[in-house]
Amino acid sequence: MPRHVTVAAAQLGPIQKDHTRAEVVERLVVLLQRAHSMGAELVVYPELALTTFFPRWFVEDIREADHWYERSMPNEATQPLFDEARRLGVGFCLGYALLDEQPDGSVHRWNVQTLVERDGSIVGTYKKTHIPGHEHHEPDRPFQHAERYYFEPSPDGFPVWRAFDGIVGMAICNDRRWPETYRVMGLQGVELVLIGYNTPIHYVPDPSQDILQGFHNALVMQAGAYQNGTWVVGVAKGGVEEGVDSLAQSMIVAPSGQIVAQTLTTDDEVVVARCDLDWCAKYKNTLFDFDRYRRPEVYGPITGQRGVALPE
Ligand code: CDV
C-alpha cells in the first residue's frame, strides 16, 4: 500500500500582546477548516502559536510571565480546536509554552509542540532542545530574545513516533539550524519532521545576517530533508508582531531537498502538499544508506565535545 499523507503548513500572521487565547484559537480553527477543505490530514502550526512571542520582553519576576504558559493540553481555551479537529478527522501539531508543575513542587518551563492524531489522541509532546538568545535582561537591544530565561533546554533529545502511517518527529525553531537535529531523527528512520518557528528578521548580535534570513531558513530545512531522506514542514508565525518583523516563508520540503509548497504572505495562510512517505526510501536506501556509508567511529567529537577544540 503506498503511503501518502496530505500535510498543511498553517502559517500565522502576528499575534499581538492583547489578543486573547479565544481569538487565537478561533484563527487556528479557521486555518484547520481551510486546510481540511484543501485535503489536509495533518495541520502544522507555528512555535508558540497561542500567544505573542513573549520572550521579547523581560520581567524581573518570572512568575509575572506565567500567564503566557499552558498548564495542560488540551485545556479550556484549546478544547474547541481539539473538538473541531476530531470532528473533521484531521490531526495537528501545535506549539505553545508549557508550565510543568511537578508533584514535588518543582516547576519547569518548556517550549513545546504537541502532535495530535486524526482521532484526537495525543501522539507525543516535543520539548525544544536548542534554546537561543540570552538569559538576562539586555536593555541595549531594540527588543529582547530572552528565551534562555523563559525556557529550559530539553534533556530528552529528538524522539520520533509512529503516526500518520509513517515515522514522525518534531523540532522547534532554532533546532532547525542544527544538523544534529535531523540526523538524530534520521537515525530513527524519520519520514516527516514538523517544525514551528518565530524568526525575527533583525538578528541583533549580527545584523549582516538580516537580509539572509529567508535564505538560511530554506538552506537548513532543505539540507536537513535531503541529507536524511525525509519530508520537512517548516511553519512560521510571521509579520510585524508588537513592532518586530518576523520571517514568514513557511514551506514543505521533499526528501529530495526540493521545496514543494511555500507561503506567499506574512499573514494567516495555508499551503498543502501530498507527501509520499515512500519517496524517503529513495534517499535512505541509496546516497544516504546510513548503515552502508556512515562512519560513526570517526564522528566522536560530535557527541564528545560541545565547543571547538582548535589544533595545537
Ligand atoms: N524562536 C527562535 O528560536 N528564534 C531563533 C532566532 C533567535 C535566531 C531562530 O533560530 O530562528
Short mmCIF file of C-alpha atoms and ligand atoms in Angstrom, two decimals:
data_model
loop_
_atom_site.label_atom_id
_atom_site.label_comp_id
_atom_site.label_asym_id
_atom_site.label_seq_id
_atom_site.Cartn_x
_atom_site.Cartn_y
_atom_site.Cartn_z
CA MET A 1 0.00 0.00 0.00
CA PRO A 2 1.51 3.37 -0.99
CA ARG A 3 1.72 5.76 1.93
CA HIS A 4 0.65 9.35 1.30
CA VAL A 5 -0.26 12.00 3.85
CA THR A 6 -1.54 15.42 2.84
CA VAL A 7 0.09 17.92 5.15
CA ALA A 8 -0.78 21.61 5.64
CA ALA A 9 1.60 24.31 6.78
CA ALA A 10 -0.80 26.60 8.67
CA GLN A 11 1.15 29.83 8.92
CA LEU A 12 0.05 32.53 11.36
CA GLY A 13 0.38 36.24 10.95
CA PRO A 14 1.23 38.20 14.09
CA ILE A 15 -0.43 37.63 17.47
CA GLN A 16 -0.35 40.89 19.39
CA LYS A 17 0.03 41.11 23.16
CA ASP A 18 -3.64 41.89 23.84
CA HIS A 19 -5.06 39.13 21.62
CA THR A 20 -6.90 36.60 23.79
CA ARG A 21 -6.45 32.82 23.64
CA ALA A 22 -10.07 32.58 22.43
CA GLU A 23 -9.35 34.91 19.48
CA VAL A 24 -6.23 32.99 18.55
CA VAL A 25 -7.92 29.59 18.80
CA GLU A 26 -10.66 30.91 16.51
CA ARG A 27 -7.95 31.73 13.92
CA LEU A 28 -6.43 28.26 14.36
CA VAL A 29 -9.85 26.67 13.74
CA VAL A 30 -10.36 28.75 10.56
CA LEU A 31 -6.95 27.59 9.30
CA LEU A 32 -7.81 23.99 10.21
CA GLN A 33 -11.08 24.15 8.27
CA ARG A 34 -9.34 25.74 5.28
CA ALA A 35 -6.64 23.06 5.37
CA HIS A 36 -9.28 20.31 5.59
CA SER A 37 -11.07 21.75 2.54
CA MET A 38 -7.72 21.50 0.72
CA GLY A 39 -7.48 17.80 1.61
CA ALA A 40 -5.15 18.03 4.59
CA GLU A 41 -4.97 15.19 7.12
CA LEU A 42 -2.31 16.88 9.26
CA VAL A 43 -2.12 20.62 10.03
CA VAL A 44 1.13 22.06 11.35
CA TYR A 45 1.05 25.34 13.33
CA PRO A 46 3.98 27.56 14.35
CA GLU A 47 6.07 27.74 17.52
CA LEU A 48 4.22 29.48 20.42
CA ALA A 49 1.04 29.51 18.35
CA LEU A 50 -1.29 30.53 21.19
CA THR A 51 0.38 33.78 22.25
CA THR A 52 2.59 36.59 21.11
CA PHE A 53 6.32 35.78 21.18
CA PHE A 54 6.64 36.92 24.82
CA PRO A 55 10.43 36.33 25.22
CA ARG A 56 10.83 39.70 23.50
CA TRP A 57 10.08 41.29 26.90
CA PHE A 58 11.98 40.79 30.14
CA VAL A 59 10.21 40.71 33.53
CA GLU A 60 12.25 40.69 36.76
CA ASP A 61 9.92 38.18 38.44
CA ILE A 62 9.43 35.30 36.00
CA ARG A 63 6.11 34.39 37.63
CA GLU A 64 4.67 37.58 36.12
CA ALA A 65 5.01 35.77 32.78
CA ASP A 66 3.19 32.61 33.89
CA HIS A 67 0.01 33.68 32.10
CA TRP A 68 1.76 33.07 28.75
CA TYR A 69 2.12 29.36 29.55
CA GLU A 70 -0.39 26.49 29.35
CA ARG A 71 -0.68 24.20 32.37
CA SER A 72 -2.20 21.30 30.44
CA MET A 73 -3.12 20.33 26.89
CA PRO A 74 -5.88 20.29 25.87
CA ASN A 75 -7.31 22.92 28.19
CA GLU A 76 -10.44 25.06 28.23
CA ALA A 77 -9.06 27.55 25.70
CA THR A 78 -7.81 24.97 23.18
CA GLN A 79 -10.68 22.47 23.52
CA PRO A 80 -12.57 23.99 20.53
CA LEU A 81 -9.55 23.24 18.31
CA PHE A 82 -9.31 19.65 19.56
CA ASP A 83 -13.08 19.19 19.07
CA GLU A 84 -13.14 20.57 15.53
CA ALA A 85 -10.05 18.59 14.52
CA ARG A 86 -11.58 15.35 15.77
CA ARG A 87 -14.88 16.14 14.07
CA LEU A 88 -13.07 16.65 10.75
CA GLY A 89 -10.69 13.70 11.28
CA VAL A 90 -7.67 15.95 10.94
CA GLY A 91 -4.52 15.71 13.05
CA PHE A 92 -2.43 18.69 14.07
CA CYS A 93 0.84 19.83 15.61
CA LEU A 94 0.62 22.81 17.96
CA GLY A 95 3.42 24.88 19.52
CA TYR A 96 2.96 26.55 22.92
CA ALA A 97 4.69 27.36 26.22
CA LEU A 98 4.18 24.74 28.93
CA LEU A 99 4.37 25.35 32.68
CA ASP A 100 5.10 21.93 34.07
CA GLU A 101 4.33 21.80 37.82
CA GLN A 102 5.58 18.59 39.40
CA PRO A 103 4.04 16.93 42.50
CA ASP A 104 7.29 17.67 44.42
CA GLY A 105 6.68 21.40 43.87
CA SER A 106 9.35 21.88 41.21
CA VAL A 107 8.39 23.94 38.18
CA HIS A 108 9.72 23.56 34.63
CA ARG A 109 9.12 25.96 31.77
CA TRP A 110 9.29 24.34 28.34
CA ASN A 111 8.80 25.48 24.75
CA VAL A 112 6.85 22.56 23.27
CA GLN A 113 4.90 21.14 20.35
CA THR A 114 2.18 18.55 20.80
CA LEU A 115 1.24 16.19 17.97
CA VAL A 116 -2.37 15.02 17.81
CA GLU A 117 -3.63 12.14 15.62
CA ARG A 118 -6.68 12.23 13.38
CA ASP A 119 -8.78 10.51 16.07
CA GLY A 120 -7.91 13.19 18.63
CA SER A 121 -5.41 11.09 20.58
CA ILE A 122 -2.16 12.75 21.66
CA VAL A 123 0.83 11.18 19.91
CA GLY A 124 3.54 12.99 21.85
CA THR A 125 4.93 16.29 23.07
CA TYR A 126 8.37 17.50 21.98
CA LYS A 127 10.37 19.99 24.08
CA LYS A 128 12.72 22.44 22.35
CA THR A 129 16.35 21.39 22.59
CA HIS A 130 18.39 24.35 21.28
CA ILE A 131 17.34 27.47 23.19
CA PRO A 132 18.70 30.61 21.52
CA GLY A 133 19.04 34.17 22.78
CA HIS A 134 20.07 35.30 26.26
CA GLU A 135 19.47 34.59 29.96
CA HIS A 136 19.49 38.12 31.37
CA HIS A 137 17.97 41.48 30.57
CA GLU A 138 19.92 43.23 27.79
CA PRO A 139 18.41 46.73 27.84
CA ASP A 140 20.51 47.99 24.93
CA ARG A 141 18.72 45.69 22.48
CA PRO A 142 15.80 47.10 20.45
CA PHE A 143 13.86 44.03 21.65
CA GLN A 144 14.74 41.11 23.89
CA HIS A 145 15.16 37.49 22.86
CA ALA A 146 15.23 36.10 26.41
CA GLU A 147 14.27 32.52 25.55
CA ARG A 148 17.10 31.26 27.74
CA TYR A 149 15.42 32.99 30.70
CA TYR A 150 11.94 31.68 29.94
CA PHE A 151 12.69 28.09 28.85
CA GLU A 152 14.85 25.18 29.97
CA PRO A 153 16.58 23.17 27.24
CA SER A 154 15.04 19.75 26.86
CA PRO A 155 17.06 16.79 28.16
CA ASP A 156 15.01 14.36 26.04
CA GLY A 157 16.67 14.61 22.62
CA PHE A 158 14.69 14.02 19.44
CA PRO A 159 12.20 11.17 19.77
CA VAL A 160 10.15 10.03 16.78
CA TRP A 161 6.70 8.45 16.79
CA ARG A 162 4.78 6.05 14.55
CA ALA A 163 1.86 8.21 13.43
CA PHE A 164 0.08 9.28 10.23
CA ASP A 165 1.14 5.97 8.63
CA GLY A 166 4.79 6.97 8.90
CA ILE A 167 7.57 7.92 11.30
CA VAL A 168 7.17 11.48 12.56
CA GLY A 169 9.49 13.75 14.53
CA MET A 170 9.37 17.35 15.69
CA ALA A 171 11.75 20.27 16.20
CA ILE A 172 11.22 23.88 17.20
CA CYS A 173 12.62 26.98 15.50
CA ASN A 174 16.32 27.27 16.36
CA ASP A 175 16.56 23.44 16.35
CA ARG A 176 16.13 23.59 12.58
CA ARG A 177 19.53 25.26 12.13
CA TRP A 178 21.45 22.33 13.67
CA PRO A 179 22.29 19.28 11.55
CA GLU A 180 22.27 17.08 14.65
CA THR A 181 18.52 17.68 15.00
CA TYR A 182 17.73 15.98 11.71
CA ARG A 183 20.43 13.33 11.96
CA VAL A 184 19.33 12.06 15.37
CA MET A 185 15.83 11.64 13.92
CA GLY A 186 17.25 10.31 10.65
CA LEU A 187 18.95 7.56 12.65
CA GLN A 188 15.47 6.54 13.84
CA GLY A 189 14.12 6.42 10.29
CA VAL A 190 12.17 9.67 10.39
CA GLU A 191 10.00 10.40 7.34
CA LEU A 192 8.28 13.64 8.36
CA VAL A 193 9.78 16.39 10.54
CA LEU A 194 7.39 19.09 11.82
CA ILE A 195 8.96 22.44 12.75
CA GLY A 196 7.31 25.63 14.01
CA TYR A 197 9.26 28.89 14.17
CA ASN A 198 9.32 32.60 15.13
CA THR A 199 12.32 34.21 13.45
CA PRO A 200 12.77 37.97 13.80
CA ILE A 201 14.24 39.40 10.60
CA HIS A 202 16.58 41.61 12.64
CA TYR A 203 19.26 39.46 14.26
CA VAL A 204 20.63 41.79 16.91
CA PRO A 205 24.03 40.09 17.52
CA ASP A 206 24.93 40.37 13.79
CA PRO A 207 22.59 42.47 11.59
CA SER A 208 24.54 41.46 8.46
CA GLN A 209 22.50 38.25 8.68
CA ASP A 210 19.15 40.08 8.45
CA ILE A 211 18.99 40.05 4.68
CA LEU A 212 19.84 36.34 4.64
CA GLN A 213 17.03 35.15 6.97
CA GLY A 214 14.95 33.67 4.14
CA PHE A 215 17.97 32.03 2.54
CA HIS A 216 19.16 30.48 5.82
CA ASN A 217 15.64 29.24 6.61
CA ALA A 218 15.39 27.37 3.32
CA LEU A 219 19.04 26.29 3.39
CA VAL A 220 18.84 24.42 6.69
CA MET A 221 15.48 22.76 6.10
CA GLN A 222 16.32 21.71 2.54
CA ALA A 223 19.67 20.31 3.68
CA GLY A 224 18.08 18.51 6.64
CA ALA A 225 15.46 16.95 4.40
CA TYR A 226 17.86 15.81 1.68
CA GLN A 227 20.66 14.55 3.95
CA ASN A 228 18.23 12.37 5.88
CA GLY A 229 15.74 11.44 3.16
CA THR A 230 12.78 12.97 4.97
CA TRP A 231 9.93 15.40 4.45
CA VAL A 232 10.31 18.63 6.43
CA VAL A 233 7.45 21.02 7.18
CA GLY A 234 8.53 24.44 8.48
CA VAL A 235 5.79 26.80 9.68
CA ALA A 236 6.21 30.44 10.67
CA LYS A 237 4.48 32.98 12.82
CA GLY A 238 5.41 35.86 10.55
CA GLY A 239 4.69 39.53 10.02
CA VAL A 240 5.03 42.51 12.34
CA GLU A 241 4.25 41.42 15.89
CA GLU A 242 4.50 44.13 18.56
CA GLY A 243 6.75 46.11 16.21
CA VAL A 244 9.09 43.19 15.46
CA ASP A 245 9.11 41.97 11.86
CA SER A 246 9.37 38.18 11.59
CA LEU A 247 10.11 35.86 8.71
CA ALA A 248 7.21 34.02 7.08
CA GLN A 249 8.16 31.77 4.08
CA SER A 250 6.65 28.62 5.59
CA MET A 251 7.47 25.64 3.42
CA ILE A 252 7.12 21.95 2.79
CA VAL A 253 10.34 20.29 1.62
CA ALA A 254 10.57 16.88 -0.07
CA PRO A 255 13.20 14.21 0.69
CA SER A 256 14.95 15.38 -2.50
CA GLY A 257 15.50 18.75 -0.80
CA GLN A 258 13.08 20.47 -3.19
CA ILE A 259 10.53 22.96 -1.86
CA VAL A 260 7.12 21.69 -2.99
CA ALA A 261 4.94 24.35 -1.33
CA GLN A 262 5.64 27.76 0.15
CA THR A 263 3.52 30.58 1.59
CA LEU A 264 3.41 33.91 -0.24
CA THR A 265 2.18 36.25 2.51
CA THR A 266 3.21 37.16 6.07
CA ASP A 267 -0.29 36.55 7.37
CA ASP A 268 -2.58 33.62 8.22
CA GLU A 269 -2.17 31.33 5.21
CA VAL A 270 -2.37 27.62 4.41
CA VAL A 271 -0.31 25.68 1.88
CA VAL A 272 -0.58 21.93 1.42
CA ALA A 273 1.43 19.14 -0.13
CA ARG A 274 0.61 15.49 -0.70
CA CYS A 275 3.63 13.84 0.88
CA ASP A 276 4.61 10.44 -0.47
CA LEU A 277 6.30 8.87 2.53
CA ASP A 278 7.75 6.09 0.38
CA TRP A 279 9.78 8.71 -1.50
CA CYS A 280 12.02 8.84 1.60
CA ALA A 281 13.35 5.36 0.87
CA LYS A 282 14.84 6.52 -2.43
CA TYR A 283 17.33 8.59 -0.46
CA LYS A 284 17.57 6.43 2.65
CA ASN A 285 18.49 3.36 0.57
CA THR A 286 20.96 4.99 -1.84
CA LEU A 287 23.21 8.01 -1.22
CA PHE A 288 22.17 8.20 2.44
CA ASP A 289 22.21 4.49 3.21
CA PHE A 290 23.44 5.15 6.74
CA ASP A 291 24.21 1.54 7.53
CA ARG A 292 26.44 1.21 4.49
CA TYR A 293 28.16 4.58 4.31
CA ARG A 294 28.22 6.33 7.70
CA ARG A 295 31.46 6.29 9.71
CA PRO A 296 30.39 6.77 13.34
CA GLU A 297 33.79 5.58 14.56
CA VAL A 298 35.33 8.84 13.28
CA TYR A 299 32.49 11.14 14.38
CA GLY A 300 33.42 11.07 18.10
CA PRO A 301 33.74 14.87 18.58
CA ILE A 302 30.12 15.34 17.50
CA THR A 303 28.86 13.93 20.78
CA GLY A 304 32.13 14.05 22.76
CA GLN A 305 32.54 17.83 22.91
CA ARG A 306 30.37 20.94 22.82
CA GLY A 307 32.62 23.75 21.61
CA VAL A 308 35.50 23.96 19.17
CA ALA A 309 38.83 22.31 20.09
CA LEU A 310 41.46 24.10 17.98
CA PRO A 311 44.53 22.24 16.74
CA GLU A 312 47.86 22.82 18.58
N1 CDV B 1 12.46 31.30 18.18
C1 CDV B 1 13.73 31.07 17.77
O1 CDV B 1 14.30 30.04 18.11
N2 CDV B 1 14.32 32.02 17.02
C2 CDV B 1 15.69 31.93 16.56
C3 CDV B 1 16.32 33.30 16.38
C4 CDV B 1 16.62 33.95 17.66
C5 CDV B 1 17.63 33.21 15.66
C6 CDV B 1 15.81 31.20 15.24
O2 CDV B 1 16.69 30.34 15.14
O3 CDV B 1 15.08 31.50 14.30
#
